[in-house]
GROMACS .gro file of C-alpha atoms in nm:
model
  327
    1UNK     CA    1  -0.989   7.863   1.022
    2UNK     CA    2  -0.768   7.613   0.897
    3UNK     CA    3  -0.856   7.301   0.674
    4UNK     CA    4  -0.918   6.986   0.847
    5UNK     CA    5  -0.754   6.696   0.708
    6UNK     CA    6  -0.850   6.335   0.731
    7UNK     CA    7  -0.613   6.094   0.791
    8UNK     CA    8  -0.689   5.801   0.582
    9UNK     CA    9  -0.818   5.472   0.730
   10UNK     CA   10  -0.602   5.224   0.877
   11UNK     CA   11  -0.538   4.948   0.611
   12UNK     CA   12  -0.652   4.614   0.789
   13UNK     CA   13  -0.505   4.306   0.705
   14UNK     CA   14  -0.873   4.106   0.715
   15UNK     CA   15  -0.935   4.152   0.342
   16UNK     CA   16  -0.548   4.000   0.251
   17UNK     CA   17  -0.610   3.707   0.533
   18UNK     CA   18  -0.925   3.612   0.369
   19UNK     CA   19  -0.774   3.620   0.032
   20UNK     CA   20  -0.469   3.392   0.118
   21UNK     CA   21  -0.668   3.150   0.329
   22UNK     CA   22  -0.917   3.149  -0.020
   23UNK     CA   23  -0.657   3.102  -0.213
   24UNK     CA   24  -0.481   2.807   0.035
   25UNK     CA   25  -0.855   2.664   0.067
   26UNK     CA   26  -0.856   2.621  -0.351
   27UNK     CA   27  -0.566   2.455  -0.360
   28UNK     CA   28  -0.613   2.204  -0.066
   29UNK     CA   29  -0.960   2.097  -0.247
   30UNK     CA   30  -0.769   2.088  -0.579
   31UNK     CA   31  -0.492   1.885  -0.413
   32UNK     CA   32  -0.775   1.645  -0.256
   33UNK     CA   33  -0.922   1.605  -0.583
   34UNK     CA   34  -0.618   1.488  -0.763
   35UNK     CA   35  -0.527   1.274  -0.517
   36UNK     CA   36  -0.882   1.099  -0.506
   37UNK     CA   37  -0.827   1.071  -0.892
   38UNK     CA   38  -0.468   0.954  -0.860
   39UNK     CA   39  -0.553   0.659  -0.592
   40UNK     CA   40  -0.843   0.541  -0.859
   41UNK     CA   41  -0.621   0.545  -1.147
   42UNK     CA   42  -0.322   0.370  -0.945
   43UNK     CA   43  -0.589   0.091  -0.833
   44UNK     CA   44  -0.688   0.006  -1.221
   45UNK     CA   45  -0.359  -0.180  -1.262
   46UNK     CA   46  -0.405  -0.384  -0.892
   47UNK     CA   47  -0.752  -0.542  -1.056
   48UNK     CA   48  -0.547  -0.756  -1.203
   49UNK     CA   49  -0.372  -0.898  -0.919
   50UNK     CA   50  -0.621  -0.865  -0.632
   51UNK     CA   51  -0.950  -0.887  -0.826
   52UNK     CA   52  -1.224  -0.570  -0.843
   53UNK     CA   53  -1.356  -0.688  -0.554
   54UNK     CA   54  -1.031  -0.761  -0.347
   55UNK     CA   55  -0.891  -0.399  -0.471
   56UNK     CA   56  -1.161  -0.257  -0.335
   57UNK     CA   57  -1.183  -0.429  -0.035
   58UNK     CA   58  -0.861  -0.403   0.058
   59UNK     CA   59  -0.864  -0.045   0.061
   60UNK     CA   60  -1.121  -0.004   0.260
   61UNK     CA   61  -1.014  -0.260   0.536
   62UNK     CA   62  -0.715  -0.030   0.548
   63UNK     CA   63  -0.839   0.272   0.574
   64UNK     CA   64  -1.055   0.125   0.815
   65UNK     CA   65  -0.810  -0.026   1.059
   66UNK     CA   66  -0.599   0.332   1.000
   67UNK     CA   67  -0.898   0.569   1.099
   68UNK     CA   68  -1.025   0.304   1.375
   69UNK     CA   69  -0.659   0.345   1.529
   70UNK     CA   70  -0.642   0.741   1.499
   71UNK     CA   71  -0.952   0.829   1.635
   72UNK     CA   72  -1.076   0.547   1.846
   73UNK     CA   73  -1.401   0.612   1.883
   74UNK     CA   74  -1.600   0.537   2.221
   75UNK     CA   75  -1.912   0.389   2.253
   76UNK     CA   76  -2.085   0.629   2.493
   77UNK     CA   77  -2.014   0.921   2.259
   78UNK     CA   78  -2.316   0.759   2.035
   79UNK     CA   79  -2.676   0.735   2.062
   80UNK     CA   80  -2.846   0.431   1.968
   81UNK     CA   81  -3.001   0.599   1.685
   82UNK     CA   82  -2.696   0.771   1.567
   83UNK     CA   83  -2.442   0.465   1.610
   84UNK     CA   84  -2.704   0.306   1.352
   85UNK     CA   85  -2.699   0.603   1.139
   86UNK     CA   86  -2.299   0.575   1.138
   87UNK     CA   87  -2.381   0.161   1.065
   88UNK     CA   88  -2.570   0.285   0.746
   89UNK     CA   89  -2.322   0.546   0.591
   90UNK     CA   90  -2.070   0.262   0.619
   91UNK     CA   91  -2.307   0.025   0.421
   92UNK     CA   92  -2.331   0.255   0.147
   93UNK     CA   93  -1.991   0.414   0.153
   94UNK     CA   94  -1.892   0.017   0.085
   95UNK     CA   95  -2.187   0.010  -0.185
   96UNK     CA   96  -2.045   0.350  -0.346
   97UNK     CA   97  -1.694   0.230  -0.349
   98UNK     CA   98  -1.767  -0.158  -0.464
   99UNK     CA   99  -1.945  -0.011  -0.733
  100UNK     CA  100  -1.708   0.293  -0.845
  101UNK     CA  101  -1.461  -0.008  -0.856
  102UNK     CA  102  -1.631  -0.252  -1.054
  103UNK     CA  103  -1.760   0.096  -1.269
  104UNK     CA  104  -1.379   0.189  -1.369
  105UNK     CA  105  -1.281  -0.161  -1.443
  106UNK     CA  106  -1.499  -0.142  -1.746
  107UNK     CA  107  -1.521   0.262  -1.794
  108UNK     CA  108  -1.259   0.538  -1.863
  109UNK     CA  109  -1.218   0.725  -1.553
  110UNK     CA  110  -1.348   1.023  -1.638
  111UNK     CA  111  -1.642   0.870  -1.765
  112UNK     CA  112  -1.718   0.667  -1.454
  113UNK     CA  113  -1.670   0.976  -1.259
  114UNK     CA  114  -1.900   1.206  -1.426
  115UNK     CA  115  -2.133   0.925  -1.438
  116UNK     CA  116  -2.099   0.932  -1.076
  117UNK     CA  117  -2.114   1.298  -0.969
  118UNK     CA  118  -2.495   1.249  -1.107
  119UNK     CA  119  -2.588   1.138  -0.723
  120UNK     CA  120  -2.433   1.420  -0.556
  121UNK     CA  121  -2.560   1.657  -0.810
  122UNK     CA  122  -2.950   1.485  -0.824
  123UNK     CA  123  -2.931   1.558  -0.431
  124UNK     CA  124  -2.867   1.955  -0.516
  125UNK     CA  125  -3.143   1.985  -0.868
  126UNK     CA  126  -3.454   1.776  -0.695
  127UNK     CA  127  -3.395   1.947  -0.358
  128UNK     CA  128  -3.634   2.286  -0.244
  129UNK     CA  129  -3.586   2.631  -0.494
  130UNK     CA  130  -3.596   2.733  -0.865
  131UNK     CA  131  -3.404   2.788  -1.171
  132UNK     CA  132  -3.238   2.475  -1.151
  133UNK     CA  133  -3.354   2.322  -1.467
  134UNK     CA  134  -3.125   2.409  -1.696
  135UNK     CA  135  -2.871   2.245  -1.520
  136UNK     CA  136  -3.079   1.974  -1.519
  137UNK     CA  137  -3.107   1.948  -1.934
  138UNK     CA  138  -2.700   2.021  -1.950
  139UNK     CA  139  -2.671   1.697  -1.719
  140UNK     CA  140  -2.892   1.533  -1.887
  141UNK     CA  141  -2.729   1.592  -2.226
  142UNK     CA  142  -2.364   1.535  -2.103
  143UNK     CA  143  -2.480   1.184  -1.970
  144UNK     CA  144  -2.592   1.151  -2.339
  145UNK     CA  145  -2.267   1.271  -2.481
  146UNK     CA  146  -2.106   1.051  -2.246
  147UNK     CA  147  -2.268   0.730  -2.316
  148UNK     CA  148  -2.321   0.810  -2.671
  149UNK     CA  149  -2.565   0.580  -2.730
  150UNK     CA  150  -2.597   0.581  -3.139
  151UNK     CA  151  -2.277   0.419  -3.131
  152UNK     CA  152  -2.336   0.144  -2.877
  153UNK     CA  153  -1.989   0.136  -2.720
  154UNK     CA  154  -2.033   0.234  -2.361
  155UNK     CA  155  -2.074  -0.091  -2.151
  156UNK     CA  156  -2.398  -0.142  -2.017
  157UNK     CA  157  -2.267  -0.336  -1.707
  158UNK     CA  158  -2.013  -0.032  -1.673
  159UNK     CA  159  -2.294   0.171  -1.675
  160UNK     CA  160  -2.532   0.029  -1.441
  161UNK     CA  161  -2.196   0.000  -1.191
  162UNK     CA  162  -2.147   0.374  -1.232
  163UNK     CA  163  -2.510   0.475  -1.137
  164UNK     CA  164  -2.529   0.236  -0.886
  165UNK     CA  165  -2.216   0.454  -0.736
  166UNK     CA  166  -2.396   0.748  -0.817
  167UNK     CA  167  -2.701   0.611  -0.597
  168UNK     CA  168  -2.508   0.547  -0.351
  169UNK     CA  169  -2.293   0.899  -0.344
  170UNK     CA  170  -2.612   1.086  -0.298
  171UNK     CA  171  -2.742   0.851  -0.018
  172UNK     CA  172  -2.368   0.917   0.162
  173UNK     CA  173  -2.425   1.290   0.122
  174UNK     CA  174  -2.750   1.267   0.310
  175UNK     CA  175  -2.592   1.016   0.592
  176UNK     CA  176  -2.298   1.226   0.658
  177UNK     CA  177  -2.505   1.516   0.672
  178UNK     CA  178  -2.691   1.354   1.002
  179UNK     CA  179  -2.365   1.188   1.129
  180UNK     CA  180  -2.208   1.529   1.112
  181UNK     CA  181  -2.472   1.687   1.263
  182UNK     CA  182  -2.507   1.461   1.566
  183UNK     CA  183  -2.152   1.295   1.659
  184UNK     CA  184  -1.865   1.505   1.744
  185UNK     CA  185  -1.561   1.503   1.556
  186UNK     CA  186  -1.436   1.228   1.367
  187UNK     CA  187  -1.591   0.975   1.563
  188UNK     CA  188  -1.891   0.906   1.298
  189UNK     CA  189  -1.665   0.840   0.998
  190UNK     CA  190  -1.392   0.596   1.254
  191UNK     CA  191  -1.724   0.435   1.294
  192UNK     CA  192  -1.865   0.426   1.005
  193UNK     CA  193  -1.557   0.338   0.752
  194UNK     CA  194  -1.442   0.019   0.941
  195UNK     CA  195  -1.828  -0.070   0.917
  196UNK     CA  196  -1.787  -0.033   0.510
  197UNK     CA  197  -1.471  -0.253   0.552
  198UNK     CA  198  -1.641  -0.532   0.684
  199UNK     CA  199  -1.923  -0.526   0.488
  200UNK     CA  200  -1.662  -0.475   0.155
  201UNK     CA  201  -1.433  -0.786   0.268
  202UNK     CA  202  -1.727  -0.992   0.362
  203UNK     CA  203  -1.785  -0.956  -0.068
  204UNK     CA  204  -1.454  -0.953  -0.136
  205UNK     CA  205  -1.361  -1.309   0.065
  206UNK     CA  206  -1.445  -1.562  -0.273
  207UNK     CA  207  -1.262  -1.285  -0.490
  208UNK     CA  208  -0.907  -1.295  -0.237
  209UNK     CA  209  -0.920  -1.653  -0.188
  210UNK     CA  210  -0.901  -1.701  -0.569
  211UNK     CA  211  -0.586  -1.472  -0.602
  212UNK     CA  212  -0.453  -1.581  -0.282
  213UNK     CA  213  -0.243  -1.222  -0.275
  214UNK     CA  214   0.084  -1.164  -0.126
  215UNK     CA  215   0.248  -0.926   0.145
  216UNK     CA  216   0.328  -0.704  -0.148
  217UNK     CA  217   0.035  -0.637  -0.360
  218UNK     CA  218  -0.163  -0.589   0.017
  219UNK     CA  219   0.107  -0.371   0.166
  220UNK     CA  220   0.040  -0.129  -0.180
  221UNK     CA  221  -0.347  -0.115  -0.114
  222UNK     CA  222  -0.225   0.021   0.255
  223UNK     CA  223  -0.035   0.347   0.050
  224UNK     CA  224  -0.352   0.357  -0.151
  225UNK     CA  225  -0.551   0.374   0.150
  226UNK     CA  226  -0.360   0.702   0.251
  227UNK     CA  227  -0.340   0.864  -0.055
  228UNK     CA  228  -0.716   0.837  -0.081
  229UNK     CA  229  -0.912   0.878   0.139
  230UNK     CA  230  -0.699   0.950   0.465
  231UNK     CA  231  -0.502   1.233   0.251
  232UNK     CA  232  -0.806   1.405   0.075
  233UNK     CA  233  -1.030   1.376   0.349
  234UNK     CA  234  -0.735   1.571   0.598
  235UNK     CA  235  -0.714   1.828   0.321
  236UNK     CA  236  -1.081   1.881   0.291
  237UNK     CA  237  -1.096   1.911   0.653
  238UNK     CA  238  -0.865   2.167   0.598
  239UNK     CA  239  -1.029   2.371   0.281
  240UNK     CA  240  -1.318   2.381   0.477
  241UNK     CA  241  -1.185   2.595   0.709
  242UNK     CA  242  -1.130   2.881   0.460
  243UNK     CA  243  -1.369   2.825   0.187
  244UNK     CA  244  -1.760   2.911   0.204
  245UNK     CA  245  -1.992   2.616   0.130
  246UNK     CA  246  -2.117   2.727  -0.196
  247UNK     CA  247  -1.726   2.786  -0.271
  248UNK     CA  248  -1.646   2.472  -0.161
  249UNK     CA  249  -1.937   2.297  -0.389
  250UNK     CA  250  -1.827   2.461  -0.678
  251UNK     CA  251  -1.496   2.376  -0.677
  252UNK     CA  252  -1.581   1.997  -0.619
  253UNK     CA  253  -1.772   2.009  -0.914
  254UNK     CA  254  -1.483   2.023  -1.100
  255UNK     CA  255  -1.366   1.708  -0.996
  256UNK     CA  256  -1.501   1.501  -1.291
  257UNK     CA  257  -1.264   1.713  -1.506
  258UNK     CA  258  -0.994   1.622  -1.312
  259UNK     CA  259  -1.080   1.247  -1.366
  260UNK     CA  260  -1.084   1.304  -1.715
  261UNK     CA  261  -0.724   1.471  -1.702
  262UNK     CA  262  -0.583   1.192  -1.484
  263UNK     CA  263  -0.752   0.890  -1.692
  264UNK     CA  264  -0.592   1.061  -1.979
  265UNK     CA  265  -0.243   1.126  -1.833
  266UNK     CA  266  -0.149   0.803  -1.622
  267UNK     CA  267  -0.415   0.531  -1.769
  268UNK     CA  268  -0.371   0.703  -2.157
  269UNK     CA  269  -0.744   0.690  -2.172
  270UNK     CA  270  -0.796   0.940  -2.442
  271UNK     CA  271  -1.166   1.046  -2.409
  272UNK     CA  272  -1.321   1.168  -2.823
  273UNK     CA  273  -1.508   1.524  -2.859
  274UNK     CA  274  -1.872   1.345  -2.761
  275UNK     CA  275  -1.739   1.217  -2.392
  276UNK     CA  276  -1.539   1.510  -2.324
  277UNK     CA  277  -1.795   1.756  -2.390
  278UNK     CA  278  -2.062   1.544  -2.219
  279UNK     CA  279  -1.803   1.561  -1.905
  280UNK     CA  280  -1.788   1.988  -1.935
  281UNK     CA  281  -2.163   1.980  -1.933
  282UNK     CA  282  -2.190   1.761  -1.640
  283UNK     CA  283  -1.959   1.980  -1.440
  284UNK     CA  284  -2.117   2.299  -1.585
  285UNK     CA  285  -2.415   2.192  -1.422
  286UNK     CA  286  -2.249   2.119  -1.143
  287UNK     CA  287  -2.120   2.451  -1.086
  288UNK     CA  288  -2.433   2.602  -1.175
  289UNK     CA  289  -2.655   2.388  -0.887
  290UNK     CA  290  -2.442   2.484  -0.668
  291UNK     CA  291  -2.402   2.837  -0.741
  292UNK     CA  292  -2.746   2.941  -0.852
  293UNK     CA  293  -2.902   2.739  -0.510
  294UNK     CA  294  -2.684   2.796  -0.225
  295UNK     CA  295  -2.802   3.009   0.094
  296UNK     CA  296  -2.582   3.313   0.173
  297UNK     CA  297  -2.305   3.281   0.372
  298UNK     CA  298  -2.343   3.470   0.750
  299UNK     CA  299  -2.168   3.771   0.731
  300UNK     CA  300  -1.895   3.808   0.989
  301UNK     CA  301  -1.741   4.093   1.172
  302UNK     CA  302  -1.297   4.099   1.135
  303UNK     CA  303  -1.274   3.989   1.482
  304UNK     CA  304  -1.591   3.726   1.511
  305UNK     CA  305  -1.482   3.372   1.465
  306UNK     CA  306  -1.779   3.211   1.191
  307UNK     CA  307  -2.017   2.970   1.286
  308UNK     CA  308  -1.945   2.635   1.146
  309UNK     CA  309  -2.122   2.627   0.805
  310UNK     CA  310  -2.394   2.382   0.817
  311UNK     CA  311  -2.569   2.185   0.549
  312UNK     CA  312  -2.918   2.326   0.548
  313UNK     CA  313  -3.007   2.287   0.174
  314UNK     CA  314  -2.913   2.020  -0.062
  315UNK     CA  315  -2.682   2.243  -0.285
  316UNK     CA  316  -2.444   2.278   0.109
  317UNK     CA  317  -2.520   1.856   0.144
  318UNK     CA  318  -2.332   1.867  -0.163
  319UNK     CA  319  -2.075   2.106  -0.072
  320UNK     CA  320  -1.965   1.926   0.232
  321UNK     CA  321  -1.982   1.599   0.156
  322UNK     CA  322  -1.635   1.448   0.257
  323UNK     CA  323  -1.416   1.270  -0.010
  324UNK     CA  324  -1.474   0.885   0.136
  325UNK     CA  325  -1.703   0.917  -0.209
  326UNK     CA  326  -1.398   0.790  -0.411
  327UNK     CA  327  -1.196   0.567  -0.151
   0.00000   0.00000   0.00000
């Protein structure tokens, strides 16, 4: 009787697909990052010209008229109920973006983002499950390191700016997570951003009228506009696609980090050892919300196409929240 042999299994290509499209995802969410970054540091210098207020209003009207034009959104696609949910998520992705603005105007950009990412990652510690109070204490002592209050030099205004952005992040995760859930496509945030224009020119009027601004300093707030949010939203889109949720959240926790690296390359804002370790912690944390909290991912079969990952828990509210945060 002879010896049976076994062929050996096929090799699949499913394990190499995933890895690329991992590997792709990191990169798009790394690219939207830096570009978020990049658009805030490239507004600093406009302040100047335009006013806080007027920056920040400008960009927003553009984005605005640019997503309104893209995706024009229908009426009879909303509910009453949801239209007015889409009403409120622009009112505070105005609020989060007036006060980012007026927050980096006074703050080193990696400060005022860290400071910031304390909404976003409130929404994943307070929410439902356990173990999440370390991260709590290394948030808490990075915001310490970050202010350093023994010295007195933070601004205070800064600092009340950058919380009130941080407020106002966490109540955007929460609105986009019913917009998402409720209106199709893009339609919610075509609706919602021109809403946050509106609302951001009708406080930026006195501001504009006192600079009286030329063609040229409003035609550069229209490439701002696209390099954040219109790019970094597309690319989230995107890194959504191949990333997990909890993957996802993780690697936007890095994003104060990135701040910091930006702030110090294009602004020279040199951050000392206190700030720059309070900024690690913050992210550590960060990471560690989102990675000790999140719900397991579905398991798929090669040839099953996944369910669309849906924010169920406050750690996946965090993962998917898009990147108007920082328009």
């Amino acid at each position: 009787m002879s010896a049976t042999t076994h062929s050996p299994e096929p090799v699949t290509s499913t394990s190499t697909s995933r890895g690329n499209a991992a590997r792709i995802g990191t990169l798009m969410g790394v690219a939207s990052m830096s570009t978020v970054q990049l658009g805030s540091a490239l507004t600093v210098p406009m302040f100047a010209r335009l006013g806080v207020l007027g920056t920040a209003g400008l960009r927003l009207a553009w984005a605005g008229i640019v997503l309104l034009v893209l995706v024009r959104p229908r009426r009879r696609d909303f509910a009453g109920r949801d239209l007015a949910a889409c009403v409120g998520l622009g009112v505070v992705t105005s609020g989060m973006m007036i006060f980012f603005a007026l927050a980096i105007a006074r703050l080193p950009l990696g400060t005022a983002s860290a400071l910031e990412f304390l909404g976003p990652l409130a929404v994943s510690l307070f929410g439902p499950g356990h173990g999440r109070r370390v991260w709590t204490v290394a948030a808490g002592v990075g915001v310490v390191l970050l202010t350093e209050p023994w010295h007195g030099g933070i601004d205070a205004l800064g600092l009340l700016y950058a919380l009130a952005a941080a407020g106002c992040w966490a109540a955007y995760i929460l609105l986009t997570q019913h917009v998402g859930d409720r209106v199709t496509g893009m339609s919610g945030l075509a609706v919602s951003m021109p809403v946050a224009a509106v609302v951001a020119m009708l406080v930026a009027a006195p501001t504009l009228g006192a600079h009286q601004p030329s063609w040229g300093p409003v035609l550069i707030m229209l490439g701002l506009a696209v390099l954040s949010p219109l790019v970094p939203f597309a690319l989230e889109f995107l890194a959504l696609r191949r990333l997990t949720a909890s993957s996802f959240g993780t690697l936007m926790s890095l994003e104060p980090a990135i701040a910091l690296l930006i702030g110090a390359v294009v602004l020279h804002q040199i951050p000392g050892a206190g700030p720059a370790l309070g900024v690690a912690l913050v992210v550590t944390a960060g990471v560690g919300a989102t990675r000790s909290g999140a719900r397991p991912e579905p398991t798929t079969e090669a040839n099953d196409v996944p369910e669309p990952v849906e924010a169920t828990t406050p750690e996946d509210q965090l993962a998917l929240a898009g990147s108007v945060r920082a328009a």
